Amino acid sequence: MRIITGKYKGRHFDIPRSFKARPTTDFAKENIFNVLNGYIDFEDATALDLFAGTGSISLELLSRGCKQVVSVEADRDHYRFICECLKKLSPDNSPSHREGAQGLATPIRGDVFRFVKSCHQQFDFIFADPPYALPELAKIPDLIFEKQLLKEDGVFVFEHGKQNDFSAHPNFVEHRQYGSVNFSIFKATAKPAESDSPTVA
């Protein structure tokens, strides 16, 4: 697993062979981030990495200058691996809050759906890479926007299988495919201000 660019460009991390998690390929990761550069400035952004897996995306976001990256992963071994990777970037960090590249890394071990439903923070950027066979996968974009986890003009990137099509979603922007990896990009829009003027009958 390699960090593509940023302060820690080129850093490698060996993923244990026992892991079931499939990190986003370097090819797909590099291409989707090239696209995202036209949507968001990662410098000083707040980010949320759901189904963080090996932490590949979280590390990339920290390397690119995000001031905060929250990584949510349910698997014990994957969570521990993420913490170890963060510690390698900054050995003196505390267990719960690790100062990565240029920002604060907060790894959380827990169920993504419980986290989303109880989270009261908003983010500039959200990335989600659930298992492609997850029964609730198709509901995740709706859940993100129902819970208003994105700031105004915030961007949500959803990695999914080829069988999923989110083009009809009201917040959908575009779809990108790199090999067998599919990404749907969504964007939060500002809600129109309610008029204080009385309705004329």
PDB file of C-alpha atoms in Angstrom:
ATOM      1  CA  MET A   1       0.000   0.000   0.000  1.00  0.00           C
ATOM      2  CA  ARG A   2       1.517   3.313  -1.087  1.00  0.00           C
ATOM      3  CA  ILE A   3       0.801   6.993  -0.465  1.00  0.00           C
ATOM      4  CA  ILE A   4       0.461   8.597  -3.898  1.00  0.00           C
ATOM      5  CA  THR A   5       1.312  12.229  -3.222  1.00  0.00           C
ATOM      6  CA  GLY A   6       1.684  14.911  -0.584  1.00  0.00           C
ATOM      7  CA  LYS A   7       4.019  15.193   2.370  1.00  0.00           C
ATOM      8  CA  TYR A   8       4.379  11.422   2.692  1.00  0.00           C
ATOM      9  CA  LYS A   9       4.496  10.631  -1.020  1.00  0.00           C
ATOM     10  CA  GLY A  10       6.016   7.231  -1.695  1.00  0.00           C
ATOM     11  CA  ARG A  11       5.665   5.822   1.817  1.00  0.00           C
ATOM     12  CA  HIS A  12       4.850   2.105   1.725  1.00  0.00           C
ATOM     13  CA  PHE A  13       2.987  -0.033   4.233  1.00  0.00           C
ATOM     14  CA  ASP A  14       2.893  -3.829   4.077  1.00  0.00           C
ATOM     15  CA  ILE A  15      -0.624  -5.214   4.456  1.00  0.00           C
ATOM     16  CA  PRO A  16      -0.828  -8.562   6.315  1.00  0.00           C
ATOM     17  CA  ARG A  17      -1.780 -11.399   3.988  1.00  0.00           C
ATOM     18  CA  SER A  18      -4.504 -12.467   6.388  1.00  0.00           C
ATOM     19  CA  PHE A  19      -6.481  -9.286   5.703  1.00  0.00           C
ATOM     20  CA  LYS A  20      -9.733  -9.590   3.777  1.00  0.00           C
ATOM     21  CA  ALA A  21      -9.855  -5.852   3.114  1.00  0.00           C
ATOM     22  CA  ARG A  22      -9.070  -4.858  -0.464  1.00  0.00           C
ATOM     23  CA  PRO A  23      -7.439  -1.426  -0.513  1.00  0.00           C
ATOM     24  CA  THR A  24      -8.354   0.828  -3.425  1.00  0.00           C
ATOM     25  CA  THR A  25      -5.755   0.170  -6.127  1.00  0.00           C
ATOM     26  CA  ASP A  26      -3.016   2.760  -6.633  1.00  0.00           C
ATOM     27  CA  PHE A  27      -4.233   3.264 -10.208  1.00  0.00           C
ATOM     28  CA  ALA A  28      -7.820   3.959  -9.149  1.00  0.00           C
ATOM     29  CA  LYS A  29      -6.770   6.037  -6.133  1.00  0.00           C
ATOM     30  CA  GLU A  30      -4.455   8.256  -8.154  1.00  0.00           C
ATOM     31  CA  ASN A  31      -7.063   8.845 -10.845  1.00  0.00           C
ATOM     32  CA  ILE A  32      -9.967   9.614  -8.524  1.00  0.00           C
ATOM     33  CA  PHE A  33      -7.860  12.078  -6.536  1.00  0.00           C
ATOM     34  CA  ASN A  34      -6.852  13.788  -9.788  1.00  0.00           C
ATOM     35  CA  VAL A  35     -10.563  14.240 -10.498  1.00  0.00           C
ATOM     36  CA  LEU A  36     -11.260  15.432  -6.956  1.00  0.00           C
ATOM     37  CA  ASN A  37      -8.662  18.187  -7.225  1.00  0.00           C
ATOM     38  CA  GLY A  38     -11.232  19.969  -9.397  1.00  0.00           C
ATOM     39  CA  TYR A  39     -13.872  19.693  -6.671  1.00  0.00           C
ATOM     40  CA  ILE A  40     -12.127  20.328  -3.384  1.00  0.00           C
ATOM     41  CA  ASP A  41      -8.990  21.787  -1.848  1.00  0.00           C
ATOM     42  CA  PHE A  42      -7.813  19.169   0.642  1.00  0.00           C
ATOM     43  CA  GLU A  43      -5.522  21.630   2.416  1.00  0.00           C
ATOM     44  CA  ASP A  44      -7.070  22.246   5.868  1.00  0.00           C
ATOM     45  CA  ALA A  45     -10.210  20.263   4.978  1.00  0.00           C
ATOM     46  CA  THR A  46     -12.027  17.974   7.414  1.00  0.00           C
ATOM     47  CA  ALA A  47     -12.563  14.445   6.119  1.00  0.00           C
ATOM     48  CA  LEU A  48     -14.385  11.256   7.053  1.00  0.00           C
ATOM     49  CA  ASP A  49     -13.258   7.841   5.820  1.00  0.00           C
ATOM     50  CA  LEU A  50     -16.006   5.219   6.246  1.00  0.00           C
ATOM     51  CA  PHE A  51     -15.239   1.494   6.034  1.00  0.00           C
ATOM     52  CA  ALA A  52     -11.617   2.610   6.275  1.00  0.00           C
ATOM     53  CA  GLY A  53     -10.221  -0.910   5.819  1.00  0.00           C
ATOM     54  CA  THR A  54      -6.441  -0.651   5.617  1.00  0.00           C
ATOM     55  CA  GLY A  55      -6.504   3.132   6.041  1.00  0.00           C
ATOM     56  CA  SER A  56      -5.193   3.753   2.534  1.00  0.00           C
ATOM     57  CA  ILE A  57      -7.534   6.679   1.854  1.00  0.00           C
ATOM     58  CA  SER A  58      -7.095   8.147   5.337  1.00  0.00           C
ATOM     59  CA  LEU A  59      -3.312   8.214   4.949  1.00  0.00           C
ATOM     60  CA  GLU A  60      -3.641   9.803   1.522  1.00  0.00           C
ATOM     61  CA  LEU A  61      -5.921  12.508   2.898  1.00  0.00           C
ATOM     62  CA  LEU A  62      -3.521  13.317   5.735  1.00  0.00           C
ATOM     63  CA  SER A  63      -0.618  13.442   3.316  1.00  0.00           C
ATOM     64  CA  ARG A  64      -2.541  15.910   1.151  1.00  0.00           C
ATOM     65  CA  GLY A  65      -2.987  18.328   4.023  1.00  0.00           C
ATOM     66  CA  CYS A  66      -6.364  17.610   5.622  1.00  0.00           C
ATOM     67  CA  LYS A  67      -6.483  19.155   9.080  1.00  0.00           C
ATOM     68  CA  GLN A  68      -8.659  16.334  10.417  1.00  0.00           C
ATOM     69  CA  VAL A  69      -9.357  12.809   9.199  1.00  0.00           C
ATOM     70  CA  VAL A  70     -11.811  10.562  11.053  1.00  0.00           C
ATOM     71  CA  SER A  71     -11.441   6.891  10.065  1.00  0.00           C
ATOM     72  CA  VAL A  72     -14.210   4.451  10.981  1.00  0.00           C
ATOM     73  CA  GLU A  73     -13.515   0.725  10.777  1.00  0.00           C
ATOM     74  CA  ALA A  74     -15.313  -2.143  12.525  1.00  0.00           C
ATOM     75  CA  ASP A  75     -12.723  -4.901  12.132  1.00  0.00           C
ATOM     76  CA  ARG A  76     -10.357  -5.139  15.095  1.00  0.00           C
ATOM     77  CA  ASP A  77      -7.276  -6.133  13.099  1.00  0.00           C
ATOM     78  CA  HIS A  78      -7.865  -3.523  10.407  1.00  0.00           C
ATOM     79  CA  TYR A  79      -8.346  -0.832  13.053  1.00  0.00           C
ATOM     80  CA  ARG A  80      -5.107  -1.871  14.752  1.00  0.00           C
ATOM     81  CA  PHE A  81      -3.281  -1.747  11.413  1.00  0.00           C
ATOM     82  CA  ILE A  82      -4.548   1.794  10.765  1.00  0.00           C
ATOM     83  CA  CYS A  83      -3.285   2.869  14.188  1.00  0.00           C
ATOM     84  CA  GLU A  84       0.109   1.287  13.472  1.00  0.00           C
ATOM     85  CA  CYS A  85       0.375   3.100  10.127  1.00  0.00           C
ATOM     86  CA  LEU A  86      -0.472   6.420  11.772  1.00  0.00           C
ATOM     87  CA  LYS A  87       2.106   5.790  14.471  1.00  0.00           C
ATOM     88  CA  LYS A  88       4.764   5.136  11.819  1.00  0.00           C
ATOM     89  CA  LEU A  89       4.029   8.556  10.348  1.00  0.00           C
ATOM     90  CA  SER A  90       4.264  10.233  13.768  1.00  0.00           C
ATOM     91  CA  PRO A  91       5.642   7.898  16.490  1.00  0.00           C
ATOM     92  CA  ASP A  92       4.938  10.260  19.393  1.00  0.00           C
ATOM     93  CA  ASN A  93       1.176  10.424  18.940  1.00  0.00           C
ATOM     94  CA  SER A  94      -1.290   9.378  21.594  1.00  0.00           C
ATOM     95  CA  PRO A  95      -3.382   6.241  20.931  1.00  0.00           C
ATOM     96  CA  SER A  96      -6.672   8.040  20.281  1.00  0.00           C
ATOM     97  CA  HIS A  97      -5.578  11.168  18.415  1.00  0.00           C
ATOM     98  CA  ARG A  98      -2.599  10.938  16.135  1.00  0.00           C
ATOM     99  CA  GLU A  99      -1.012  13.927  14.494  1.00  0.00           C
ATOM    100  CA  GLY A 100      -0.533  12.830  10.889  1.00  0.00           C
ATOM    101  CA  ALA A 101       1.023  14.671   7.946  1.00  0.00           C
ATOM    102  CA  GLN A 102      -0.416  18.105   8.627  1.00  0.00           C
ATOM    103  CA  GLY A 103      -3.481  17.273  10.645  1.00  0.00           C
ATOM    104  CA  LEU A 104      -5.262  15.313  13.291  1.00  0.00           C
ATOM    105  CA  ALA A 105      -6.070  11.651  12.666  1.00  0.00           C
ATOM    106  CA  THR A 106      -8.886  10.072  14.683  1.00  0.00           C
ATOM    107  CA  PRO A 107      -9.238   6.320  14.130  1.00  0.00           C
ATOM    108  CA  ILE A 108     -12.500   4.903  15.474  1.00  0.00           C
ATOM    109  CA  ARG A 109     -13.312   1.233  15.820  1.00  0.00           C
ATOM    110  CA  GLY A 110     -17.035   0.805  15.382  1.00  0.00           C
ATOM    111  CA  ASP A 111     -19.998   0.126  13.142  1.00  0.00           C
ATOM    112  CA  VAL A 112     -20.260   2.658  10.325  1.00  0.00           C
ATOM    113  CA  PHE A 113     -24.061   2.852  10.398  1.00  0.00           C
ATOM    114  CA  ARG A 114     -24.148   3.504  14.138  1.00  0.00           C
ATOM    115  CA  PHE A 115     -21.470   6.137  13.740  1.00  0.00           C
ATOM    116  CA  VAL A 116     -23.291   7.918  10.914  1.00  0.00           C
ATOM    117  CA  LYS A 117     -26.587   7.955  12.782  1.00  0.00           C
ATOM    118  CA  SER A 118     -25.015   9.433  15.926  1.00  0.00           C
ATOM    119  CA  CYS A 119     -22.467  11.787  14.324  1.00  0.00           C
ATOM    120  CA  HIS A 120     -23.121  15.523  14.781  1.00  0.00           C
ATOM    121  CA  GLN A 121     -20.063  16.798  12.943  1.00  0.00           C
ATOM    122  CA  GLN A 122     -20.045  17.982   9.336  1.00  0.00           C
ATOM    123  CA  PHE A 123     -17.182  17.342   6.926  1.00  0.00           C
ATOM    124  CA  ASP A 124     -15.778  18.900   3.771  1.00  0.00           C
ATOM    125  CA  PHE A 125     -15.107  15.462   2.288  1.00  0.00           C
ATOM    126  CA  ILE A 126     -16.428  11.955   2.886  1.00  0.00           C
ATOM    127  CA  PHE A 127     -15.146   8.746   1.333  1.00  0.00           C
ATOM    128  CA  ALA A 128     -16.897   5.387   1.723  1.00  0.00           C
ATOM    129  CA  ASP A 129     -15.684   2.021   0.458  1.00  0.00           C
ATOM    130  CA  PRO A 130     -18.026  -0.626   1.874  1.00  0.00           C
ATOM    131  CA  PRO A 131     -17.820  -4.325   0.961  1.00  0.00           C
ATOM    132  CA  TYR A 132     -19.415  -4.592  -2.475  1.00  0.00           C
ATOM    133  CA  ALA A 133     -21.748  -7.349  -1.242  1.00  0.00           C
ATOM    134  CA  LEU A 134     -22.992  -5.333   1.744  1.00  0.00           C
ATOM    135  CA  PRO A 135     -26.830  -5.616   1.756  1.00  0.00           C
ATOM    136  CA  GLU A 136     -27.268  -1.985   2.876  1.00  0.00           C
ATOM    137  CA  LEU A 137     -24.804  -0.576   0.331  1.00  0.00           C
ATOM    138  CA  ALA A 138     -27.401   1.152  -1.859  1.00  0.00           C
ATOM    139  CA  LYS A 139     -28.809   3.052   1.137  1.00  0.00           C
ATOM    140  CA  ILE A 140     -25.535   4.702   2.130  1.00  0.00           C
ATOM    141  CA  PRO A 141     -25.724   7.847  -0.091  1.00  0.00           C
ATOM    142  CA  ASP A 142     -29.236   8.620   1.196  1.00  0.00           C
ATOM    143  CA  LEU A 143     -28.056   8.153   4.767  1.00  0.00           C
ATOM    144  CA  ILE A 144     -25.124  10.545   4.314  1.00  0.00           C
ATOM    145  CA  PHE A 145     -27.403  13.321   3.077  1.00  0.00           C
ATOM    146  CA  GLU A 146     -30.277  12.604   5.452  1.00  0.00           C
ATOM    147  CA  LYS A 147     -27.885  13.004   8.385  1.00  0.00           C
ATOM    148  CA  GLN A 148     -26.403  16.156   6.785  1.00  0.00           C
ATOM    149  CA  LEU A 149     -22.830  15.012   7.336  1.00  0.00           C
ATOM    150  CA  LEU A 150     -21.475  17.206   4.539  1.00  0.00           C
ATOM    151  CA  LYS A 151     -20.846  20.913   4.795  1.00  0.00           C
ATOM    152  CA  GLU A 152     -22.247  23.165   2.080  1.00  0.00           C
ATOM    153  CA  ASP A 153     -20.483  22.272  -1.201  1.00  0.00           C
ATOM    154  CA  GLY A 154     -18.930  19.252   0.519  1.00  0.00           C
ATOM    155  CA  VAL A 155     -18.041  16.223  -1.612  1.00  0.00           C
ATOM    156  CA  PHE A 156     -18.907  12.556  -1.045  1.00  0.00           C
ATOM    157  CA  VAL A 157     -17.109   9.812  -2.983  1.00  0.00           C
ATOM    158  CA  PHE A 158     -18.638   6.350  -2.944  1.00  0.00           C
ATOM    159  CA  GLU A 159     -16.716   3.307  -4.165  1.00  0.00           C
ATOM    160  CA  HIS A 160     -18.984   0.466  -5.273  1.00  0.00           C
ATOM    161  CA  GLY A 161     -19.460  -2.446  -7.653  1.00  0.00           C
ATOM    162  CA  LYS A 162     -20.405  -2.176 -11.308  1.00  0.00           C
ATOM    163  CA  GLN A 163     -23.959  -3.344 -10.598  1.00  0.00           C
ATOM    164  CA  ASN A 164     -24.790  -0.113  -8.724  1.00  0.00           C
ATOM    165  CA  ASP A 165     -26.077   3.017 -10.459  1.00  0.00           C
ATOM    166  CA  PHE A 166     -26.610   6.199  -8.455  1.00  0.00           C
ATOM    167  CA  SER A 167     -27.090   8.595 -11.376  1.00  0.00           C
ATOM    168  CA  ALA A 168     -30.715   9.279 -10.356  1.00  0.00           C
ATOM    169  CA  HIS A 169     -29.728  10.490  -6.885  1.00  0.00           C
ATOM    170  CA  PRO A 170     -30.463  14.235  -6.458  1.00  0.00           C
ATOM    171  CA  ASN A 171     -26.917  14.919  -5.222  1.00  0.00           C
ATOM    172  CA  PHE A 172     -25.146  12.804  -7.852  1.00  0.00           C
ATOM    173  CA  VAL A 173     -22.516  14.639  -9.903  1.00  0.00           C
ATOM    174  CA  GLU A 174     -20.624  12.061 -11.949  1.00  0.00           C
ATOM    175  CA  HIS A 175     -19.426   8.474 -12.211  1.00  0.00           C
ATOM    176  CA  ARG A 176     -15.856   7.335 -12.814  1.00  0.00           C
ATOM    177  CA  GLN A 177     -14.588   3.841 -13.549  1.00  0.00           C
ATOM    178  CA  TYR A 178     -10.989   2.675 -13.405  1.00  0.00           C
ATOM    179  CA  GLY A 179     -10.653  -0.984 -14.269  1.00  0.00           C
ATOM    180  CA  SER A 180     -13.060  -2.857 -11.997  1.00  0.00           C
ATOM    181  CA  VAL A 181     -13.308   0.043  -9.533  1.00  0.00           C
ATOM    182  CA  ASN A 182     -16.344   2.335  -9.715  1.00  0.00           C
ATOM    183  CA  PHE A 183     -16.739   5.701  -8.022  1.00  0.00           C
ATOM    184  CA  SER A 184     -19.860   7.830  -7.765  1.00  0.00           C
ATOM    185  CA  ILE A 185     -19.303  11.453  -6.800  1.00  0.00           C
ATOM    186  CA  PHE A 186     -21.958  13.421  -4.914  1.00  0.00           C
ATOM    187  CA  LYS A 187     -22.026  17.028  -3.764  1.00  0.00           C
ATOM    188  CA  ALA A 188     -23.955  18.799  -1.034  1.00  0.00           C
ATOM    189  CA  THR A 189     -25.857  21.837  -2.230  1.00  0.00           C
ATOM    190  CA  ALA A 190     -26.985  24.831  -0.243  1.00  0.00           C
ATOM    191  CA  LYS A 191     -30.623  24.774   0.771  1.00  0.00           C
ATOM    192  CA  PRO A 192     -32.615  27.706  -0.618  1.00  0.00           C
ATOM    193  CA  ALA A 193     -33.363  30.293   2.038  1.00  0.00           C
ATOM    194  CA  GLU A 194     -36.954  30.390   3.164  1.00  0.00           C
ATOM    195  CA  SER A 195     -38.698  33.621   2.317  1.00  0.00           C
ATOM    196  CA  ASP A 196     -40.037  35.713   5.186  1.00  0.00           C
ATOM    197  CA  SER A 197     -42.523  37.403   2.902  1.00  0.00           C
ATOM    198  CA  PRO A 198     -46.153  36.456   3.461  1.00  0.00           C
ATOM    199  CA  THR A 199     -47.822  34.420   0.754  1.00  0.00           C
ATOM    200  CA  VAL A 200     -50.188  36.449  -1.383  1.00  0.00           C
ATOM    201  CA  ALA A 201     -53.473  34.666  -1.877  1.00  0.00           C
TER     202      ALA A 201
END
